[in-house]
CSV table of C-alpha atoms and ligand atoms in Angstrom, one decimal:
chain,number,residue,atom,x,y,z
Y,1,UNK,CA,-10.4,-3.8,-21.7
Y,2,UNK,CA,-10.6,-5.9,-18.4
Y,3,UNK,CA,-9.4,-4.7,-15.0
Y,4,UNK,CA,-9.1,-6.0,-11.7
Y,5,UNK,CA,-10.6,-3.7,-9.7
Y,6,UNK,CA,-9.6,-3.2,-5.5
Y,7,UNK,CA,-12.2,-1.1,-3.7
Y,8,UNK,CA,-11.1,-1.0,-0.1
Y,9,UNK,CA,-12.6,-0.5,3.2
Y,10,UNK,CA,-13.2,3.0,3.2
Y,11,UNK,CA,-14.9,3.0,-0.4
Y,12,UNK,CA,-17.1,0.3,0.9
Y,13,UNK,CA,-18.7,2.7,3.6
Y,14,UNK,CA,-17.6,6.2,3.7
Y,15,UNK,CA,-16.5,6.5,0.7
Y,16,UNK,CA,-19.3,5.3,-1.2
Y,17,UNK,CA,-19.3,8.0,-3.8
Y,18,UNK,CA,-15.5,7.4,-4.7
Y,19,UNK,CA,-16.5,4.3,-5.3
Y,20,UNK,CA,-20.0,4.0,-6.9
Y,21,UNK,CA,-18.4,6.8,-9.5
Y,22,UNK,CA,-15.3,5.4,-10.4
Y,23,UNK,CA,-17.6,2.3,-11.7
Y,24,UNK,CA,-20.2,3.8,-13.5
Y,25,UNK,CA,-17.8,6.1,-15.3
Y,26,UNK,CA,-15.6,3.0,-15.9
Y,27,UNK,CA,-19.1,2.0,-17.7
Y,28,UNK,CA,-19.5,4.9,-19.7
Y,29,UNK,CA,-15.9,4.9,-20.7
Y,30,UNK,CA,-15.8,1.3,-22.2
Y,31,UNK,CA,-13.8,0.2,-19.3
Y,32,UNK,CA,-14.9,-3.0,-17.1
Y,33,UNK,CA,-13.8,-3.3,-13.8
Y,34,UNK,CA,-13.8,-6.7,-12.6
Y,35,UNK,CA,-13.9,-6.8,-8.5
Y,36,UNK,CA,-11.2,-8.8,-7.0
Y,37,UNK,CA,-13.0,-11.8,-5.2
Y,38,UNK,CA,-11.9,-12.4,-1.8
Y,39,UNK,CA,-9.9,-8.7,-1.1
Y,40,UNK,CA,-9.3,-7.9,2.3
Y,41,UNK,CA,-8.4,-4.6,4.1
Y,42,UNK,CA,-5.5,-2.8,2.8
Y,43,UNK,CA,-4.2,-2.1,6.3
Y,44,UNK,CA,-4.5,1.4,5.6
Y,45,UNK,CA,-0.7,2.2,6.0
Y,46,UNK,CA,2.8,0.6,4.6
Y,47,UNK,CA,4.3,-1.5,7.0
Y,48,UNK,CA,8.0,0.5,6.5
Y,49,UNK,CA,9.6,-2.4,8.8
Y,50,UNK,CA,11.4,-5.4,6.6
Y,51,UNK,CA,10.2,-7.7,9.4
Y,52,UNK,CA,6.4,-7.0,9.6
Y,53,UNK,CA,5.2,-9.4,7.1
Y,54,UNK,CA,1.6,-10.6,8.4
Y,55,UNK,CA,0.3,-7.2,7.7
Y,56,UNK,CA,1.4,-7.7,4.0
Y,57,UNK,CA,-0.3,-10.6,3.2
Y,58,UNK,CA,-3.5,-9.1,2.4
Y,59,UNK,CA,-1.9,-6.8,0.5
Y,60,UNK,CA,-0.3,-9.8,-1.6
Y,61,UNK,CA,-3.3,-12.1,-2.2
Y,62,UNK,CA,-5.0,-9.0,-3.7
Y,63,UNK,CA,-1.6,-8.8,-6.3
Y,64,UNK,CA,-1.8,-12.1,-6.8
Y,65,UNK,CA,-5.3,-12.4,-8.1
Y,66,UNK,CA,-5.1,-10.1,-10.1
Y,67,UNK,CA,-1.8,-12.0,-11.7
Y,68,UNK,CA,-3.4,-14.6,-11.9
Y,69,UNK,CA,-6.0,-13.6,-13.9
Y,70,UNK,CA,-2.9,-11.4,-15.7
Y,71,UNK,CA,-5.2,-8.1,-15.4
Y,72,UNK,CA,-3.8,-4.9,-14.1
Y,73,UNK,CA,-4.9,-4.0,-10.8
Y,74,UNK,CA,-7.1,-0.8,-10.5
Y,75,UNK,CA,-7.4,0.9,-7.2
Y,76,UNK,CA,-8.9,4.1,-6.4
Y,77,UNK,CA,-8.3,5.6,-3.2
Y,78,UNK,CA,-4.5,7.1,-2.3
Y,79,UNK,CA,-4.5,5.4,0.3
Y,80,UNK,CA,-5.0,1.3,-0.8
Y,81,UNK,CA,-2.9,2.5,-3.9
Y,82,UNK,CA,0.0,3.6,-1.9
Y,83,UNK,CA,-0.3,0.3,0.2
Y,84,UNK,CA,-0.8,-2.3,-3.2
Y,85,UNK,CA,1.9,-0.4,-4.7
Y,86,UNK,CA,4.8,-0.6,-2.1
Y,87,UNK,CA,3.8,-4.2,-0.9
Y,88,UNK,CA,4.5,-5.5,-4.7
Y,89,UNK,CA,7.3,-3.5,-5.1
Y,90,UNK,CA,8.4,-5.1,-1.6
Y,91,UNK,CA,7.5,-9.0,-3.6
Y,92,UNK,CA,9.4,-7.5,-6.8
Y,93,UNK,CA,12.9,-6.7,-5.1
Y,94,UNK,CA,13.2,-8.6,-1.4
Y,95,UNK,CA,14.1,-11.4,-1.6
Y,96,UNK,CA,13.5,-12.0,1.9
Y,97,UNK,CA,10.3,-10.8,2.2
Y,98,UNK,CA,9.3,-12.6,-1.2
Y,99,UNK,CA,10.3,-15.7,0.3
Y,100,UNK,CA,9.0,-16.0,3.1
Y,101,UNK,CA,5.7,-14.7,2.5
Y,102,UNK,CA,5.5,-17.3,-0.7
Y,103,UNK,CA,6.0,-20.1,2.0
Y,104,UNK,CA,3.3,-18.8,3.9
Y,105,UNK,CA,0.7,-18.2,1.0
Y,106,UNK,CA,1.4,-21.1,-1.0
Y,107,UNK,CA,5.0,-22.2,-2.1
Y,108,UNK,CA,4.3,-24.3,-5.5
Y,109,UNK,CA,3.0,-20.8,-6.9
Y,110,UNK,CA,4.7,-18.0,-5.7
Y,111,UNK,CA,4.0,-14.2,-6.3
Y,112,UNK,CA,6.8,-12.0,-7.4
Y,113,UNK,CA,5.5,-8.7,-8.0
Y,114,UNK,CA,4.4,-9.1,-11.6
Y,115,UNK,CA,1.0,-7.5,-11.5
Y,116,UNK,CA,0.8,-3.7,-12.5
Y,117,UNK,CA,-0.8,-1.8,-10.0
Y,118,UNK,CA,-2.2,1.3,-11.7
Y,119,UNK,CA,-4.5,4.3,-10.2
Y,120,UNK,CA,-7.9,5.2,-11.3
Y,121,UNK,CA,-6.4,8.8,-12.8
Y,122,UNK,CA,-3.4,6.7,-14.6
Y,123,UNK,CA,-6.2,4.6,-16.3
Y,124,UNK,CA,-8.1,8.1,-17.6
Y,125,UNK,CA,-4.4,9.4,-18.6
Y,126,UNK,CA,-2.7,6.6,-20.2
Y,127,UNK,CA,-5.1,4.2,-20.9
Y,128,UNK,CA,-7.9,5.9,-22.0
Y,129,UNK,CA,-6.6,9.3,-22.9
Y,130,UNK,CA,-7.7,12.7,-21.8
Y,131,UNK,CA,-8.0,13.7,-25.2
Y,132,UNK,CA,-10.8,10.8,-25.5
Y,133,UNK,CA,-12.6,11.8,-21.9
Y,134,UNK,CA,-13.1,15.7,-23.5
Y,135,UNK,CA,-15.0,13.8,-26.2
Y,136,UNK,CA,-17.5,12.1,-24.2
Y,137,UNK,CA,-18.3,14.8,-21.6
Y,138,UNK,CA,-21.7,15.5,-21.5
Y,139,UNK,CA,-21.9,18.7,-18.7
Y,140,UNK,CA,-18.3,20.4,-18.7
Y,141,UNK,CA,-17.6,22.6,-15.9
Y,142,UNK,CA,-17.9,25.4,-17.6
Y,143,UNK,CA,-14.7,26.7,-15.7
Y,144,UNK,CA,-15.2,26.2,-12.5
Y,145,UNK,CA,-12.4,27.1,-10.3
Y,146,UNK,CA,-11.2,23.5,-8.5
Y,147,UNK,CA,-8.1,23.2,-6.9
Y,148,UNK,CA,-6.6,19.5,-7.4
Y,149,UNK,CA,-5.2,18.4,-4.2
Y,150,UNK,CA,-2.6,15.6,-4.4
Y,151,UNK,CA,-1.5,14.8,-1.0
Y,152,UNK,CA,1.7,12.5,0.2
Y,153,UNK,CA,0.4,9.1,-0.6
Y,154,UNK,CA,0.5,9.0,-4.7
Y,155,UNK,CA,3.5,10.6,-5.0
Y,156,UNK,CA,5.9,9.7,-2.5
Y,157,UNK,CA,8.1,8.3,-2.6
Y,158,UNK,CA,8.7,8.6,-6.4
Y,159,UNK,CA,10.8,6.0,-6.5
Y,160,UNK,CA,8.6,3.8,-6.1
Y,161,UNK,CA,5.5,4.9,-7.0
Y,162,UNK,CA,6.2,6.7,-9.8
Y,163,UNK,CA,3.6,8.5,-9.8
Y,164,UNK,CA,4.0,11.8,-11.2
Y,165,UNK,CA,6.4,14.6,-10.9
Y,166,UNK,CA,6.1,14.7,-6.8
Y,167,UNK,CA,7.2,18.1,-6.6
Y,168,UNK,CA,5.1,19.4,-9.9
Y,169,UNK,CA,2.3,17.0,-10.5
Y,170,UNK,CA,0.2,17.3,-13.2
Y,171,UNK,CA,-2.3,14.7,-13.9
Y,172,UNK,CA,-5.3,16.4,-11.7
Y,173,UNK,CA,-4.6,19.4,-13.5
Y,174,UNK,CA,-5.0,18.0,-16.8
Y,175,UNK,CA,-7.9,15.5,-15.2
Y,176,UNK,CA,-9.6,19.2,-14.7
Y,177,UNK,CA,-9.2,20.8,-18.4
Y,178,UNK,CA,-10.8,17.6,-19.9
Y,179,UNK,CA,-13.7,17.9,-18.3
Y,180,UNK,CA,-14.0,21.8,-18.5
Y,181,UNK,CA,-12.6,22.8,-15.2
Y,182,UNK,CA,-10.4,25.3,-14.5
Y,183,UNK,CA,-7.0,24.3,-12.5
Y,184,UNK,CA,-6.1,26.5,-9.5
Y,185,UNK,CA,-2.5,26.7,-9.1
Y,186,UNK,CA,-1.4,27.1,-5.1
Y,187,UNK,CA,1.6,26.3,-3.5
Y,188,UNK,CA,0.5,23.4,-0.8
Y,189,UNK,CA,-0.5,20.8,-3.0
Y,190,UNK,CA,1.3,18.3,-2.1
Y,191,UNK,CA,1.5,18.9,1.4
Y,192,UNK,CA,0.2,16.8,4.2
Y,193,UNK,CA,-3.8,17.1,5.2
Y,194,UNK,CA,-2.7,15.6,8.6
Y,195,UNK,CA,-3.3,12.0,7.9
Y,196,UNK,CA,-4.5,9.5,10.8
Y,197,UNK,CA,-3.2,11.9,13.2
Y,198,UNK,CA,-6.8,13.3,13.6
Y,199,UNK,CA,-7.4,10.1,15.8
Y,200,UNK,CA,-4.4,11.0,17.9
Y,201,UNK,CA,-4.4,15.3,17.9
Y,202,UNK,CA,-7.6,16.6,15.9
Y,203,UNK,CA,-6.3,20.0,16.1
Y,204,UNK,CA,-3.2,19.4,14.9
Y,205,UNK,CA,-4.4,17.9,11.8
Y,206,UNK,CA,-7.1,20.5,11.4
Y,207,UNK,CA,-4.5,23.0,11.0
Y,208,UNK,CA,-2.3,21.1,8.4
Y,209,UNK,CA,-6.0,20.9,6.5
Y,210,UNK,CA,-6.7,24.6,6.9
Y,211,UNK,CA,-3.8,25.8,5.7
Y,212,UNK,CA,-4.3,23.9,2.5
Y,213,UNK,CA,-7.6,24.7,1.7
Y,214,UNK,CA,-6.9,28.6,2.9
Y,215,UNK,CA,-4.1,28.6,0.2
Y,216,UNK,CA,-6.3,27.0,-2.2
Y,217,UNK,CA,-9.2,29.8,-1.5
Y,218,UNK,CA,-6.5,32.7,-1.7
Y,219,UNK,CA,-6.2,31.6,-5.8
Y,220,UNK,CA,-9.8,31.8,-6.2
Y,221,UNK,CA,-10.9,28.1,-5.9
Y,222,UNK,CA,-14.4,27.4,-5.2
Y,223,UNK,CA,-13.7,23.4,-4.9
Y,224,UNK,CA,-11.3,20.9,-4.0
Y,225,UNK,CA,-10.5,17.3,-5.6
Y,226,UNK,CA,-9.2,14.3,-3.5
Y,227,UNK,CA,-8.5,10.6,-4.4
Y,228,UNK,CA,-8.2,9.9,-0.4
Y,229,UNK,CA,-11.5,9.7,1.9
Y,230,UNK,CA,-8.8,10.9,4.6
Y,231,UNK,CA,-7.5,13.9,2.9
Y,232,UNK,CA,-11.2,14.9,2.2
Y,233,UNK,CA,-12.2,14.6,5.6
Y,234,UNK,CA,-9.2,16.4,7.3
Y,235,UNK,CA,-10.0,19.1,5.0
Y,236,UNK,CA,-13.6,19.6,5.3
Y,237,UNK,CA,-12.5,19.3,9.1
Y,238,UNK,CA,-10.3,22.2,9.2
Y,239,UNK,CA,-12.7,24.7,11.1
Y,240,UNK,CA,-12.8,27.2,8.7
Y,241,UNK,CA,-14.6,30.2,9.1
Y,242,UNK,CA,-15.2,30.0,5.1
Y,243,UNK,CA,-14.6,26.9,3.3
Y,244,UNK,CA,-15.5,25.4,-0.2
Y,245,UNK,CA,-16.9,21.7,-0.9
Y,246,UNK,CA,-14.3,19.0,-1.3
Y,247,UNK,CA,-15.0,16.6,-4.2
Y,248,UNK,CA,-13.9,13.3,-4.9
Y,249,UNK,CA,-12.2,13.7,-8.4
Y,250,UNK,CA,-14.5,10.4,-9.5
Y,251,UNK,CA,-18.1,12.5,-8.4
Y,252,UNK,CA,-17.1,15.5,-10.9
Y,253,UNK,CA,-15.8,13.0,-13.4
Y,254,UNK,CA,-19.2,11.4,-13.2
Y,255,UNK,CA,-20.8,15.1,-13.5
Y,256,UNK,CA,-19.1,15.8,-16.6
Y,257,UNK,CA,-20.0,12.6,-18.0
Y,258,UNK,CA,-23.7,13.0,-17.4
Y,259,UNK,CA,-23.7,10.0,-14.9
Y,260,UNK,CA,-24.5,12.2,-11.8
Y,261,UNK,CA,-27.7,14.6,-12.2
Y,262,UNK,CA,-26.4,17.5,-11.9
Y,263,UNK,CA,-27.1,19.2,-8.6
Y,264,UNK,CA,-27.5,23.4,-7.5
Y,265,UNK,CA,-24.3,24.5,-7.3
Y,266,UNK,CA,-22.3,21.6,-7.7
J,1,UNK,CA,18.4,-2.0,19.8
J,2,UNK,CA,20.8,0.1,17.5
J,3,UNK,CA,21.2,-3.0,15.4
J,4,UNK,CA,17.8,-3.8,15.8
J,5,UNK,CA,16.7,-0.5,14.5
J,6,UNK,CA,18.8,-0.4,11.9
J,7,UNK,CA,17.8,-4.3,10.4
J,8,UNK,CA,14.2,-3.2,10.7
J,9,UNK,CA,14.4,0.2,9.1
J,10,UNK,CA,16.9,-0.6,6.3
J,11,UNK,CA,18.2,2.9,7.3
J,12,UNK,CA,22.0,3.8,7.7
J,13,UNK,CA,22.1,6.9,9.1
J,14,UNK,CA,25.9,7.6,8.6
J,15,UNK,CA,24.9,8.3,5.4
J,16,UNK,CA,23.4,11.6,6.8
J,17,UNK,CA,25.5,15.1,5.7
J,18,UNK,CA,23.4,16.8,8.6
J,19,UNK,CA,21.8,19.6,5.8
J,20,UNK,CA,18.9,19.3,7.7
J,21,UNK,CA,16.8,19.8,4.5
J,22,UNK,CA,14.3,16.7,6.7
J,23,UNK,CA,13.5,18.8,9.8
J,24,UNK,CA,13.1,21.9,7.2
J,25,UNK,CA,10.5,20.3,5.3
J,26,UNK,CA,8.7,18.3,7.9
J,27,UNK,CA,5.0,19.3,8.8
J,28,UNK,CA,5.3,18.2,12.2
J,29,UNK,CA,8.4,20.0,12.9
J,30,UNK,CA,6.4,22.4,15.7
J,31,UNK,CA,5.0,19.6,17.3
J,32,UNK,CA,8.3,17.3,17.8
J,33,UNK,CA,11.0,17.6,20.6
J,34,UNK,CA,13.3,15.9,18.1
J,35,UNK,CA,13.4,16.7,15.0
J,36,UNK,CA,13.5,14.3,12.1
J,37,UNK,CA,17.5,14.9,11.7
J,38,UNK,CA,18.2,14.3,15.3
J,39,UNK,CA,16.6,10.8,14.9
J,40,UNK,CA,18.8,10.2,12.3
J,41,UNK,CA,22.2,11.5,14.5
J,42,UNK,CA,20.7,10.0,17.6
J,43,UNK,CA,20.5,7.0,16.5
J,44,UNK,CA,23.5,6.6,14.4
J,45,UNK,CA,25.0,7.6,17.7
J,46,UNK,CA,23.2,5.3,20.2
J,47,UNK,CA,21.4,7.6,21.7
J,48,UNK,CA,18.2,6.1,21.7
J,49,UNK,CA,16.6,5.8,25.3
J,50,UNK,CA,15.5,9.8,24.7
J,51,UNK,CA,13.8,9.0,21.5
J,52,UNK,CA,12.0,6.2,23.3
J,53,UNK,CA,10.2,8.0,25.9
J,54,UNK,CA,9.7,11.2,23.5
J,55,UNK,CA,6.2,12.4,22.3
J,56,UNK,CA,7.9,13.6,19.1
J,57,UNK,CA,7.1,9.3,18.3
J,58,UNK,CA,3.6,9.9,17.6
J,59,UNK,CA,4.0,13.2,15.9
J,60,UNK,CA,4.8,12.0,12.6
J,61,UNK,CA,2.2,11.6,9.8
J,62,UNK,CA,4.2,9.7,7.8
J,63,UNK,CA,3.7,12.1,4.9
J,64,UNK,CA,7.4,11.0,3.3
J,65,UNK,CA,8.8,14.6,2.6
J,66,UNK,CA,11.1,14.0,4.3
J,67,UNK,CA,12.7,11.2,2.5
J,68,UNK,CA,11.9,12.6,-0.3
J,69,UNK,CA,13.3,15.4,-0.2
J,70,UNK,CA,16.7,14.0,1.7
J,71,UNK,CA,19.5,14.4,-0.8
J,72,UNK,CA,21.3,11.7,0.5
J,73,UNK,CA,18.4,9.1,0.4
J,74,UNK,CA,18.1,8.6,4.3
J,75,UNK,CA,15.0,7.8,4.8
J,76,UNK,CA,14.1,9.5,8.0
J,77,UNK,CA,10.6,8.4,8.4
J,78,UNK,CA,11.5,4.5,8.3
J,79,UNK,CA,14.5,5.3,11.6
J,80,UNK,CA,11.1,7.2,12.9
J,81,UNK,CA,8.7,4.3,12.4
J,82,UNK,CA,11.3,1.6,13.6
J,83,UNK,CA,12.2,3.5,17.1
J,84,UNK,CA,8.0,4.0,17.8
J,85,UNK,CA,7.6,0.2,16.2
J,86,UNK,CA,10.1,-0.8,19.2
J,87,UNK,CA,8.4,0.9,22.2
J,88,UNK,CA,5.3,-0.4,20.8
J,89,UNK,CA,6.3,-3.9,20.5
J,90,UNK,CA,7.4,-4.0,24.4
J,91,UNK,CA,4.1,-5.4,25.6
J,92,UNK,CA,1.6,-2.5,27.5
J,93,UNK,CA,3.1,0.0,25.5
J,94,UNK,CA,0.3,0.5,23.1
J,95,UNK,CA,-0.1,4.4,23.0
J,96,UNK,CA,-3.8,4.0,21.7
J,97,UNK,CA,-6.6,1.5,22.9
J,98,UNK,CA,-9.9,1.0,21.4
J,99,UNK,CA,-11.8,2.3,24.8
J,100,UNK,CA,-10.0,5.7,24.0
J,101,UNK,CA,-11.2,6.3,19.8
J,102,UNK,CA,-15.1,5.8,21.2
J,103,UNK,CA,-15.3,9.8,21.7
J,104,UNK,CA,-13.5,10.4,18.3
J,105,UNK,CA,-15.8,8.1,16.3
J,106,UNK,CA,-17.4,10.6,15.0
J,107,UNK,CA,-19.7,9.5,11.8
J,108,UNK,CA,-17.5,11.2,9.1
J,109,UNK,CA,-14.6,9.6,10.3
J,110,UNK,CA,-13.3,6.8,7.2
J,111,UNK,CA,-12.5,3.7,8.4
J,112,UNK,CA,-9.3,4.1,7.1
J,113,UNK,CA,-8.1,6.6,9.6
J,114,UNK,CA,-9.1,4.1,13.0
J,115,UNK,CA,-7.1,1.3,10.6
J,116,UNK,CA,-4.1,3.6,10.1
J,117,UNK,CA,-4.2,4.9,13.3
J,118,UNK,CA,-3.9,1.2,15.0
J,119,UNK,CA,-1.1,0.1,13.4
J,120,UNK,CA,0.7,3.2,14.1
J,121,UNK,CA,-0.3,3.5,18.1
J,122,UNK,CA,-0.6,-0.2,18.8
J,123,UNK,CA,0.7,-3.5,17.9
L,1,SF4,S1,7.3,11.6,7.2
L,1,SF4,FE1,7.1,12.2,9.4
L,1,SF4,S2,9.2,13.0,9.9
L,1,SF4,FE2,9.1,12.8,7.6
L,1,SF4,S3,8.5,14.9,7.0
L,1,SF4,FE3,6.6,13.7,7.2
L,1,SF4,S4,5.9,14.1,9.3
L,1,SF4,FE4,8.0,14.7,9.2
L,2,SF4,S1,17.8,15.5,4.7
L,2,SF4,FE1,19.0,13.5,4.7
L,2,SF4,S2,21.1,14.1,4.7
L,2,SF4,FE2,20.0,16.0,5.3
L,2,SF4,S3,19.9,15.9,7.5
L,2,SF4,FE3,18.1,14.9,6.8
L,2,SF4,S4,18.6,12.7,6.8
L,2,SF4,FE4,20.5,13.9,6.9
């Protein structure tokens, strides 16, 4: 099965690994991800306000490749997801901003929210099947205590992105028993890691971060999953006296699968 | 600028039963002068020249508990974003410039963050 496939900024440079992992276990798992040709940046947050439309027109050419092509767009990091998400929803149900931003674009072939905007742990759960993942993992993690950290952006609001359960989520959990991890339940899951308010108050952030990965530690994790470079980096920011790595969910994917040599004490 | 905010946001805070579950939940409570549920009352009640010189603008993280969370479907974040989207649009009120990031460019840093950050502290 073909899916357009939205990288993003972050994935391009930082985030390599979230990236480079997410394809080659797409490869493994019969899955080809097809890179949209001309995407730009994301913008990195929704614009909330109904009259801030050039900042989602990147946003909307992105959707609208992918419709054209009728593929279901693929996106990986929190972050773009939350962005490609609420912008098509936007194109789906204003009429306003549909309107006008069709005018803008290209009025004889106007976009109305008709691609499906799906998330890299949405394609393992529904499209591909955990069940179908246990079969082809190579290295499980013998289980190893990780603690699947959620964030704000994929769940909220549920309305919208509909997600998961935003209060109980689930889909990192059972991510983790398929490829022979253990699931550490703690309460601050899908709390706030401080977001872009590093650039603005470091400290602040750093103890949102801490906090999380403290009450992740006090149930006996020894790891940490992320779909967002942000949330990883607040966290492994936090200043903790005693911390644990922080792993993309895509770079212990790619472990299990035997697509990453395995390295000491990963 | 009531108006204003209010055809921006989308928000109509008379919808507000004052539970306060917003402030309650909000990670930035400590940190804000007003708290999410006094924008919402604030505003609904034209009082809006406080909120505009307040730090408690550039406190949120726009983590969406909040709204979430709000059993009346308020949307406190949005009345949030609209009053700082305001100040920010008057011209020299950009709260963050590139000159000031250089010392936080630290080489972890994603690129997302300085995006995020930009269109939240400047226009
Ligand atoms: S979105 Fe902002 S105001 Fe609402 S709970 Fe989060 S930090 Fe607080
Ligand atoms: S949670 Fe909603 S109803 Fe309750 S005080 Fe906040 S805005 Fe008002």
């Amino acid at each position: 099965m073909v899916y357009s496939y939205y990288p993003g900024c972050t994935l391009k440079a930082k985030a390599k690994k979230l990236d480079r992992y997410a394809r080659e276990c797409a490869h493994i798992l019969e899955i080809e991800l097809e890179e949209i040709e001309n995407w730009q940046c994301c913008g990195g947050v929704y614009p909330g306000m109904a009259d801030e439309l050039a900042t989602r027109l990147s946003p909307v050419r992105a959707l609208r490749e992918a419709g054209e092509k009728k593929q279901d767009l693929v996106t990986v990091c929190s972050a773009c997801h939350h962005v490609l998400k609420r912008v098509n929803e936007d194109m789906k149900t204003s009429g306003e901003i549909r309107q006008k931003i069709n005018a803008y674009l290209e009025p004889e072939n106007g976009y109305e929210g008709e691609t499906k905007v799906i998330h890299y742990l949405e394609l393992l759960r529904d499209r591909i099947g955990f069940d179908r993942i246990k079969e082809k993992v190579k290295h499980p993690l013998n289980g190893k205590k990780i603690a699947p950290y959620y964030g704000c952006l994929l769940l909220r609001p549920f309305q919208v992105m509909n997600f998961d359960d935003p209060e109980n989520p689930s889909i990192m959990e059972e991510f983790l028993l398929a490829i022979g991890a253990q699931p550490v339940h703690y309460a601050l899951k899908n709390e706030c890691c401080g977001g872009y308010v590093t650039v603005e108050d470091e400290k602040f952030a750093s103890e949102k971060s801490s906090s999380i990965m403290e009450a992740a530690m006090d149930q006996g994790a020894k790891g940490m999953i992320t779909a967002c470079p942000l949330c990883k980096y607040n966290l492994e920011n936090g200043g903790l006296k005693e911390d644990i790595p922080v792993y993309y969910f895509t770079e212990l994917l790619a472990e299990a699968l035997g697509v990453k040599e395995q390295e000491e004490g990963t | 600028m009531r108006e204003e905010i209010l055809r921006i946001s989308g928000v109509n805070p008379s919808k507000c039963m004052k539970c306060g579950k917003c402030t309650a939940t909000c990670p930035a409570f400590e940190k804000m002068e007003y708290h999410p549920h006094q924008f919402v009352d604030m505003v609904k009640n034209n009082q809006i020249s406080p909120l505009l010189e307040s730090e408690s603008l550039y406190c949120c993280m726009t983590c969406l508990a909040c709204e979430e969370r709000c059993p009346r479907g308020v949307k406190p974040q949005k009345l949030i974003e609209a009053v700082q989207v305001i100040k920010l649009r008057a011209s020299g009120a950009n709260r963050l410039k590139p000159q000031d990031v250089a010392e936080r460019l630290d080489p972890s840093l994603p690129q997302q963050a300085l995006m995020a950050a930009f269109r939240k502290y400047s226009r």
